[in-house]
Amino acid sequence: MIERNLATGNGMLSVRIPSQLNELSLGQMIALQNEKELSDIQAISILSGVPANELMQITNGNELMQFTDTILSLSHQIKNLYNSDTIPKDITLIVNSKAVKISVSGNLAVEPAGAFMASRDIIADEITAHIKEYGEEDWQQYFNPSLLACGKILAQYFYCKATGKPYDEYKAADFFETIKELRVTEALPIAKHFFTVYPNLWTQRTGYWHRLLRLLKNALVYRRLKSSAMLTR
């Protein structure tokens, strides 16, 4: 983590963001990807949990620039993660305030049938949305599933395993909120597996890390432009 205490008009504000990929949650990555126009302040707010309006009160805006190198470093680490096919042996989820350890690499089957069918529909919907927006020609070459869909797949996969309860469509969907707390280094390799081999709807390697990389790079461009404008003034 990188932490700085920054002056505002009302006192000091502590800002702390991940500096290593294993400190980043899937929920944070989803939030980053969902921002179509990702600014510096939005990125720092998502990564730190500090509301954007509080960051805007920092007296010296240049002090926020020290976080942009960390954000760029995270984007490169994300690229390396998506190039990896290594599935974690196990993960830990917090369910009802208790830590639940779940074996993963030995059992990548989505069970029971309800979860299997729901996962199939999530993948099919992602493919349909992509074709609708970009066309059917060569869709497999350019298909980029969203991280939101990846989280929904993981909720279906982990719900019964983590809770020990019978499958329930709505409760499994709600389990997405728990999945968002997974470390990104745990969640993404598993999600990548389902979108590349399961259930024979999609068999090519995906490249959806490009979307997040593009947003993070846009934030850096925004930072440079803003910095230049401040110097000009």
C-alpha positions as a Python dict, from the first residue, in 0.01 Angstrom:
ca = {
    (1, 'M'): (0, 0, 0),
    (2, 'I'): (100, 359, -59),
    (3, 'E'): (-36, 605, 198),
    (4, 'R'): (-15, 983, 214),
    (5, 'N'): (-161, 1243, 451),
    (6, 'L'): (-273, 1539, 241),
    (7, 'A'): (-386, 1884, 353),
    (8, 'T'): (-741, 2004, 283),
    (9, 'G'): (-925, 2319, 377),
    (10, 'N'): (-1065, 2133, 680),
    (11, 'G'): (-752, 1953, 800),
    (12, 'M'): (-561, 1643, 689),
    (13, 'L'): (-696, 1363, 469),
    (14, 'S'): (-540, 1015, 470),
    (15, 'V'): (-530, 855, 121),
    (16, 'R'): (-420, 492, 88),
    (17, 'I'): (-420, 292, -236),
    (18, 'P'): (-291, -54, -335),
    (19, 'S'): (60, -68, -476),
    (20, 'Q'): (62, -443, -545),
    (21, 'L'): (-194, -643, -739),
    (22, 'N'): (-262, -880, -449),
    (23, 'E'): (-392, -580, -252),
    (24, 'L'): (-656, -503, -516),
    (25, 'S'): (-1007, -650, -496),
    (26, 'L'): (-1220, -768, -786),
    (27, 'G'): (-1482, -511, -686),
    (28, 'Q'): (-1229, -229, -728),
    (29, 'M'): (-1136, -355, -1073),
    (30, 'I'): (-1501, -376, -1174),
    (31, 'A'): (-1556, -19, -1056),
    (32, 'L'): (-1255, 97, -1258),
    (33, 'Q'): (-1380, -77, -1570),
    (34, 'N'): (-1732, 60, -1533),
    (35, 'E'): (-1605, 419, -1554),
    (36, 'K'): (-1624, 514, -1922),
    (37, 'E'): (-1426, 835, -1867),
    (38, 'L'): (-1182, 749, -1588),
    (39, 'S'): (-1016, 1058, -1440),
    (40, 'D'): (-732, 1067, -1188),
    (41, 'I'): (-964, 1158, -904),
    (42, 'Q'): (-1211, 881, -994),
    (43, 'A'): (-933, 620, -1010),
    (44, 'I'): (-782, 731, -678),
    (45, 'S'): (-1129, 740, -518),
    (46, 'I'): (-1206, 383, -629),
    (47, 'L'): (-868, 249, -519),
    (48, 'S'): (-862, 433, -184),
    (49, 'G'): (-1229, 430, -88),
    (50, 'V'): (-1212, 806, -27),
    (51, 'P'): (-1510, 987, -186),
    (52, 'A'): (-1419, 1193, -491),
    (53, 'N'): (-1568, 1511, -342),
    (54, 'E'): (-1328, 1480, -46),
    (55, 'L'): (-1029, 1435, -277),
    (56, 'M'): (-1134, 1753, -456),
    (57, 'Q'): (-1085, 1947, -132),
    (58, 'I'): (-710, 1873, -119),
    (59, 'T'): (-528, 2206, -110),
    (60, 'N'): (-245, 2118, -350),
    (61, 'G'): (-375, 1918, -646),
    (62, 'N'): (-21, 1826, -751),
    (63, 'E'): (4, 1603, -444),
    (64, 'L'): (-243, 1363, -607),
    (65, 'M'): (-4, 1315, -899),
    (66, 'Q'): (222, 1096, -684),
    (67, 'F'): (-43, 823, -704),
    (68, 'T'): (-51, 803, -1085),
    (69, 'D'): (276, 608, -1115),
    (70, 'T'): (131, 349, -878),
    (71, 'I'): (-185, 326, -1089),
    (72, 'L'): (23, 273, -1404),
    (73, 'S'): (227, 4, -1228),
    (74, 'L'): (-94, -176, -1133),
    (75, 'S'): (-207, -173, -1497),
    (76, 'H'): (114, -352, -1601),
    (77, 'Q'): (72, -607, -1322),
    (78, 'I'): (-285, -670, -1439),
    (79, 'K'): (-155, -742, -1789),
    (80, 'N'): (82, -1004, -1654),
    (81, 'L'): (-197, -1161, -1449),
    (82, 'Y'): (-420, -1204, -1755),
    (83, 'N'): (-133, -1368, -1940),
    (84, 'S'): (-114, -1629, -1666),
    (85, 'D'): (-310, -1955, -1669),
    (86, 'T'): (-228, -2039, -1306),
    (87, 'I'): (-540, -2130, -1106),
    (88, 'P'): (-513, -2081, -728),
    (89, 'K'): (-529, -2402, -526),
    (90, 'D'): (-775, -2249, -283),
    (91, 'I'): (-936, -1919, -187),
    (92, 'T'): (-1089, -1775, 129),
    (93, 'L'): (-1426, -1599, 139),
    (94, 'I'): (-1588, -1419, 431),
    (95, 'V'): (-1938, -1564, 474),
    (96, 'N'): (-2152, -1445, 764),
    (97, 'S'): (-1842, -1288, 923),
    (98, 'K'): (-1655, -1620, 911),
    (99, 'A'): (-1361, -1714, 690),
    (100, 'V'): (-1441, -2008, 462),
    (101, 'K'): (-1156, -2179, 277),
    (102, 'I'): (-1252, -2343, -53),
    (103, 'S'): (-1048, -2577, -273),
    (104, 'V'): (-1048, -2457, -634),
    (105, 'S'): (-791, -2616, -864),
    (106, 'G'): (-909, -2971, -797),
    (107, 'N'): (-1271, -2900, -891),
    (108, 'L'): (-1353, -2643, -1158),
    (109, 'A'): (-1695, -2788, -1241),
    (110, 'V'): (-1987, -2547, -1197),
    (111, 'E'): (-2243, -2734, -989),
    (112, 'P'): (-2534, -2796, -941),
    (113, 'A'): (-2736, -2777, -1263),
    (114, 'G'): (-2895, -2445, -1168),
    (115, 'A'): (-2555, -2278, -1135),
    (116, 'F'): (-2440, -2442, -1459),
    (117, 'M'): (-2737, -2310, -1654),
    (118, 'A'): (-2710, -1962, -1501),
    (119, 'S'): (-2339, -1946, -1590),
    (120, 'R'): (-2414, -2056, -1944),
    (121, 'D'): (-2670, -1778, -1975),
    (122, 'I'): (-2428, -1516, -1840),
    (123, 'I'): (-2166, -1616, -2099),
    (124, 'A'): (-2425, -1627, -2379),
    (125, 'D'): (-2558, -1283, -2284),
    (126, 'E'): (-2206, -1136, -2294),
    (127, 'I'): (-2147, -1282, -2640),
    (128, 'T'): (-2486, -1159, -2764),
    (129, 'A'): (-2422, -805, -2634),
    (130, 'H'): (-2081, -800, -2803),
    (131, 'I'): (-2220, -915, -3139),
    (132, 'K'): (-2504, -663, -3116),
    (133, 'E'): (-2258, -377, -3068),
    (134, 'Y'): (-1973, -482, -3297),
    (135, 'G'): (-2126, -727, -3543),
    (136, 'E'): (-2098, -1103, -3590),
    (137, 'E'): (-1800, -1107, -3827),
    (138, 'D'): (-1486, -1229, -3649),
    (139, 'W'): (-1655, -1173, -3313),
    (140, 'Q'): (-1444, -1443, -3146),
    (141, 'Q'): (-1125, -1254, -3226),
    (142, 'Y'): (-1243, -934, -3057),
    (143, 'F'): (-1476, -1056, -2783),
    (144, 'N'): (-1403, -889, -2448),
    (145, 'P'): (-1628, -1006, -2161),
    (146, 'S'): (-1682, -756, -1882),
    (147, 'L'): (-1539, -802, -1535),
    (148, 'L'): (-1893, -765, -1404),
    (149, 'A'): (-1991, -1081, -1593),
    (150, 'C'): (-1682, -1256, -1458),
    (151, 'G'): (-1789, -1171, -1104),
    (152, 'K'): (-2138, -1307, -1171),
    (153, 'I'): (-1988, -1634, -1297),
    (154, 'L'): (-1778, -1667, -982),
    (155, 'A'): (-2087, -1603, -766),
    (156, 'Q'): (-2258, -1900, -932),
    (157, 'Y'): (-1949, -2118, -896),
    (158, 'F'): (-1880, -2038, -530),
    (159, 'Y'): (-2226, -1993, -374),
    (160, 'C'): (-2300, -2353, -276),
    (161, 'K'): (-1936, -2432, -203),
    (162, 'A'): (-1899, -2136, 33),
    (163, 'T'): (-2238, -2144, 209),
    (164, 'G'): (-2312, -2516, 213),
    (165, 'K'): (-2671, -2428, 120),
    (166, 'P'): (-2888, -2569, -161),
    (167, 'Y'): (-2872, -2371, -483),
    (168, 'D'): (-3099, -2069, -503),
    (169, 'E'): (-3091, -1855, -817),
    (170, 'Y'): (-3149, -1523, -641),
    (171, 'K'): (-2922, -1589, -345),
    (172, 'A'): (-2644, -1704, -578),
    (173, 'A'): (-2681, -1380, -774),
    (174, 'D'): (-2667, -1179, -450),
    (175, 'F'): (-2348, -1366, -355),
    (176, 'F'): (-2178, -1142, -610),
    (177, 'E'): (-2136, -885, -330),
    (178, 'T'): (-1918, -1134, -142),
    (179, 'I'): (-1724, -1224, -456),
    (180, 'K'): (-1628, -858, -508),
    (181, 'E'): (-1414, -880, -194),
    (182, 'L'): (-1190, -1150, -343),
    (183, 'R'): (-837, -1048, -423),
    (184, 'V'): (-806, -987, -793),
    (185, 'T'): (-510, -1226, -810),
    (186, 'E'): (-743, -1502, -692),
    (187, 'A'): (-1060, -1413, -880),
    (188, 'L'): (-943, -1333, -1230),
    (189, 'P'): (-755, -1653, -1320),
    (190, 'I'): (-1063, -1856, -1221),
    (191, 'A'): (-1300, -1632, -1417),
    (192, 'K'): (-1067, -1644, -1716),
    (193, 'H'): (-1089, -2023, -1709),
    (194, 'F'): (-1468, -2023, -1736),
    (195, 'F'): (-1470, -1773, -2020),
    (196, 'T'): (-1212, -1969, -2218),
    (197, 'V'): (-1328, -2328, -2179),
    (198, 'Y'): (-1677, -2336, -2028),
    (199, 'P'): (-1924, -2451, -2150),
    (200, 'N'): (-1793, -2464, -2508),
    (201, 'L'): (-1947, -2128, -2592),
    (202, 'W'): (-1610, -1960, -2599),
    (203, 'T'): (-1278, -2136, -2654),
    (204, 'Q'): (-1039, -1858, -2756),
    (205, 'R'): (-814, -1666, -2519),
    (206, 'T'): (-985, -1351, -2396),
    (207, 'G'): (-827, -1009, -2378),
    (208, 'Y'): (-1054, -808, -2151),
    (209, 'W'): (-760, -667, -1953),
    (210, 'H'): (-712, -433, -2251),
    (211, 'R'): (-1028, -247, -2152),
    (212, 'L'): (-899, -167, -1805),
    (213, 'L'): (-553, -80, -1935),
    (214, 'R'): (-709, 170, -2176),
    (215, 'L'): (-905, 335, -1894),
    (216, 'L'): (-599, 362, -1672),
    (217, 'K'): (-392, 509, -1955),
    (218, 'N'): (-670, 761, -2024),
    (219, 'A'): (-643, 867, -1660),
    (220, 'L'): (-272, 931, -1703),
    (221, 'V'): (-333, 1139, -2015),
    (222, 'Y'): (-594, 1336, -1822),
    (223, 'R'): (-340, 1393, -1545),
    (224, 'R'): (-76, 1525, -1786),
    (225, 'L'): (-322, 1760, -1955),
    (226, 'K'): (-448, 1886, -1623),
    (227, 'S'): (-95, 1935, -1492),
    (228, 'S'): (-1, 2133, -1802),
    (229, 'A'): (-308, 2352, -1762),
    (230, 'M'): (-216, 2425, -1400),
    (231, 'L'): (138, 2521, -1499),
    (232, 'T'): (3, 2750, -1771),
    (233, 'R'): (-220, 2928, -1525),
}
